[in-house]
Short mmCIF file of C-alpha atoms in Angstrom, two decimals:
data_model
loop_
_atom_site.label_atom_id
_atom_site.label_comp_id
_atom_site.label_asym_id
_atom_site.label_seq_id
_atom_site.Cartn_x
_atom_site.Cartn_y
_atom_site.Cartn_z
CA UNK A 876 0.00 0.00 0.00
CA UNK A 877 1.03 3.62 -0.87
CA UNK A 878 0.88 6.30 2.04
CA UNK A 879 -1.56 8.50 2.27
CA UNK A 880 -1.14 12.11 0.68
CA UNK A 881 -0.12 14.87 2.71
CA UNK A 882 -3.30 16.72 4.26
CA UNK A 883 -4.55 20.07 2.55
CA UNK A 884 -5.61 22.75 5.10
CA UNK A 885 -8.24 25.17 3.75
CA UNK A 886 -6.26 28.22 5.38
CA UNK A 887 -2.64 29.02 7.21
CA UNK A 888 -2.06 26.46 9.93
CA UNK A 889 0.33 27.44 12.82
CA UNK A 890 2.66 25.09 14.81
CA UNK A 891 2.98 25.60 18.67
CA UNK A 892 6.08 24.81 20.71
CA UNK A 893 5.23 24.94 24.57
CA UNK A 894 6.06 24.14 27.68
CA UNK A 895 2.80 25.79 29.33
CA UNK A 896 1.65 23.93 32.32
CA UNK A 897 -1.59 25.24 32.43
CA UNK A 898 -1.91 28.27 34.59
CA UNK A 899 -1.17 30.62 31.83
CA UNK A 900 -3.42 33.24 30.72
CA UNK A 901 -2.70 33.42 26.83
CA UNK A 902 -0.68 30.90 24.95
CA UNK A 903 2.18 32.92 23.85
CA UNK A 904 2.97 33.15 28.08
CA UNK A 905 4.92 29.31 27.90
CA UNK A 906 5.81 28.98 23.88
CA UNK A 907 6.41 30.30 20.31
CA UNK A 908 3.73 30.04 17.37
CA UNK A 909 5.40 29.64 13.47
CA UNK A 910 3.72 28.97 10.57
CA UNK A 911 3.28 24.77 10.54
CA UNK A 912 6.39 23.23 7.83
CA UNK A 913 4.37 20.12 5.35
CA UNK A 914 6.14 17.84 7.69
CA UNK A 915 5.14 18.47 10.63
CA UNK A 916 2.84 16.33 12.21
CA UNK A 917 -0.91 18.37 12.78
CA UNK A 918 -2.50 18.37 16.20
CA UNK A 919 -5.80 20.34 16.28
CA UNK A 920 -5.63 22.73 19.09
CA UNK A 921 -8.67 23.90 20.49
CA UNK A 922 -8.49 27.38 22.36
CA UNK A 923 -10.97 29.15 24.72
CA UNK A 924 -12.30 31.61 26.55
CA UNK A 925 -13.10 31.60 30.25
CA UNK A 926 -16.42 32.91 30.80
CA UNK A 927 -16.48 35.59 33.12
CA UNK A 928 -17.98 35.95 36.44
CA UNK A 929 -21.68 35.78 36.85
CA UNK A 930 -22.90 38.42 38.44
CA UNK A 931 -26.16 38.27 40.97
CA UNK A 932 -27.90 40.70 42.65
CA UNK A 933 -31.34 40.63 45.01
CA UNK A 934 -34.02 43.83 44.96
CA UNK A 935 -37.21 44.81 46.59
CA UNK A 936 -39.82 46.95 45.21
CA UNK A 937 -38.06 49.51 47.31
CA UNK A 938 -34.91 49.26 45.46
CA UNK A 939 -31.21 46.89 45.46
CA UNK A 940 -30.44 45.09 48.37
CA UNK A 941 -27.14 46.46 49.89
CA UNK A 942 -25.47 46.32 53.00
CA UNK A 943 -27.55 45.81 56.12
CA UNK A 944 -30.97 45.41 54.00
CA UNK A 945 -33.14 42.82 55.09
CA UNK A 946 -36.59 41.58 53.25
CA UNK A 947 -39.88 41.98 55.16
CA UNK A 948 -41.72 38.88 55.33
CA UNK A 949 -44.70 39.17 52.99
CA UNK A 950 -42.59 41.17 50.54
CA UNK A 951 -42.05 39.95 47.47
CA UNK A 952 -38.16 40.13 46.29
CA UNK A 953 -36.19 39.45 43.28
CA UNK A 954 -33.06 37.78 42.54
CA UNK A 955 -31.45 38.76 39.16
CA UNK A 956 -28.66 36.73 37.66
CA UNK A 957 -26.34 38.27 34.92
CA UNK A 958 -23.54 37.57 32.86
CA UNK A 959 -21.53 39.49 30.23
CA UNK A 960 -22.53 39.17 26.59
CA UNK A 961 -19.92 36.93 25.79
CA UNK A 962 -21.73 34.10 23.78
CA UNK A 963 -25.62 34.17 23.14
CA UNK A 964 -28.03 32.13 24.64
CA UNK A 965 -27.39 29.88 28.01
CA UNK A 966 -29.13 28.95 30.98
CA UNK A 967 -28.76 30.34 34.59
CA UNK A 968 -29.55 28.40 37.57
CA UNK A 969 -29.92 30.44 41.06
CA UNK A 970 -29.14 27.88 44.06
CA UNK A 971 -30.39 28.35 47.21
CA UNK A 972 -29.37 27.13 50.59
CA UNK A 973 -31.14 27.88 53.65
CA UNK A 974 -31.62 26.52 57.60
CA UNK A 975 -33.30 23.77 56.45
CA UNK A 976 -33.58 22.82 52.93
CA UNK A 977 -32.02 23.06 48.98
CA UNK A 978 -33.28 24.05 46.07
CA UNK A 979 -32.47 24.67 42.48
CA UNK A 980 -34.13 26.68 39.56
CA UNK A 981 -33.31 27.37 36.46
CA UNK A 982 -34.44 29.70 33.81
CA UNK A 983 -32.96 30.66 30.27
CA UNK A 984 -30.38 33.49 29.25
CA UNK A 985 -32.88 36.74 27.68
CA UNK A 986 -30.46 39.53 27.03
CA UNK A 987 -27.59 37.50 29.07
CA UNK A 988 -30.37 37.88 32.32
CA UNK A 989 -32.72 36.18 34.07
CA UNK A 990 -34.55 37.14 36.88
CA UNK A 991 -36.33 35.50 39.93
CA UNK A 992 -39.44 36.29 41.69
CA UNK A 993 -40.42 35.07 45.00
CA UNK A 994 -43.63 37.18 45.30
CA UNK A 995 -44.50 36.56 49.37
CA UNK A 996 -41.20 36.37 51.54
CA UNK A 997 -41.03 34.06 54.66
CA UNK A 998 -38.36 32.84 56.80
CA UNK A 999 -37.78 29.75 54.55
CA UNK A 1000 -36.46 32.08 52.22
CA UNK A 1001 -33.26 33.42 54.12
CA UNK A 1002 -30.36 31.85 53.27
CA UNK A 1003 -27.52 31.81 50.62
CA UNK A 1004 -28.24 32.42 47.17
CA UNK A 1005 -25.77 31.80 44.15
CA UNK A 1006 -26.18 32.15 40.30
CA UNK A 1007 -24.78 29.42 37.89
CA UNK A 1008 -24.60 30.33 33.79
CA UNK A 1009 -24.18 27.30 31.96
CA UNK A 1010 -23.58 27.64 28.19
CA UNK A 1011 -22.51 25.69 24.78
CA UNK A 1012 -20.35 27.19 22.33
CA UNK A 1013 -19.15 24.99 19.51
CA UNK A 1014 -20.22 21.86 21.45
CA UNK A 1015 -18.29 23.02 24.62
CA UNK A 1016 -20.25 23.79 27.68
CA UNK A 1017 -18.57 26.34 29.81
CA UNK A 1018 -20.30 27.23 33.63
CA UNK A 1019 -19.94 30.58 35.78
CA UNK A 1020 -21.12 30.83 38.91
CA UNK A 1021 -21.44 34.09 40.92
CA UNK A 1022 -20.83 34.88 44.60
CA UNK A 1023 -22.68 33.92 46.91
CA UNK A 1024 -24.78 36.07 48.73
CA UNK A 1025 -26.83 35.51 51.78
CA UNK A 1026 -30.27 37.60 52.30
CA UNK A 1027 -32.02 38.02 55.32
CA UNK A 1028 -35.24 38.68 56.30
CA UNK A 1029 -36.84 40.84 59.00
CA UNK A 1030 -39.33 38.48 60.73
#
């Protein structure tokens, strides 16, 4: 049997010499890029970006939540998760843990938001809240989560 042809790339294809170990923040941090020689042997190289940070925040009808806020009980309040417009579409998923129990929901990515209504507040509800964006790009899913913030409630 013959061997095989040489492959034909359909645009410039770039060799990488590295010795990155994996904490780097760009490529060219732990190696050199030159253009790939006919005899070199390919590798396909798939590169990234890390999402960044989801954000979440929590508001009443009176306004943001900050610093010694607390929800009334009966109020309703809202927890809005956010990420930057990096990729389009996604899902966010706001975790809760309070005293006493767990719980997860999730809601889809509109304009990189999604917001969360708990329309009659009660002690169940105090606890710490956290917003995961999940997304696919390309087949790849990449997650975010935010901070964690913890929202109590005036009884």
């Amino acid at each position: 049997m013959g061997q095989a042809p040489p492959p034909t790339w359909p645009r410039d294809v770039w060799h990488f010499l590295s010795d990155c170990g994996g904490a780097e923040s760009m490529l060219t941090d732990c190696g050199v890029v030159r253009p790939m020689k006919t005899d070199d042997t390919p590798v396909l190289v798939v590169c990234s970006d890390i999402l960044l940070w989801a954000n979440i925040s929590v508001s009443t009808l009176e306004g943001p939540l900050v610093g010694n806020q607390v929800v009334l009980r009966g109020h309703s309040f809202t927890v809005t998760c956010s990420a930057a417009p990096q990729y389009p579409g996604g899902n966010f998923t706001l975790l809760f843990t309070g005293h006493t129990n767990r719980t997860a929901h999730t809601r889809p990515a509109l304009n990189h938001t999604a917001h969360f209504l708990f329309p009659s507040a009660s002690p169940a509800h105090q606890g710490n809240y956290t917003c995961v964006y999940v997304v696919t790009v390309h087949s790849e899913t990449f997650t975010s989560q935010s901070p964690v913030v913890f929202v109590p409630f005036w009884k």
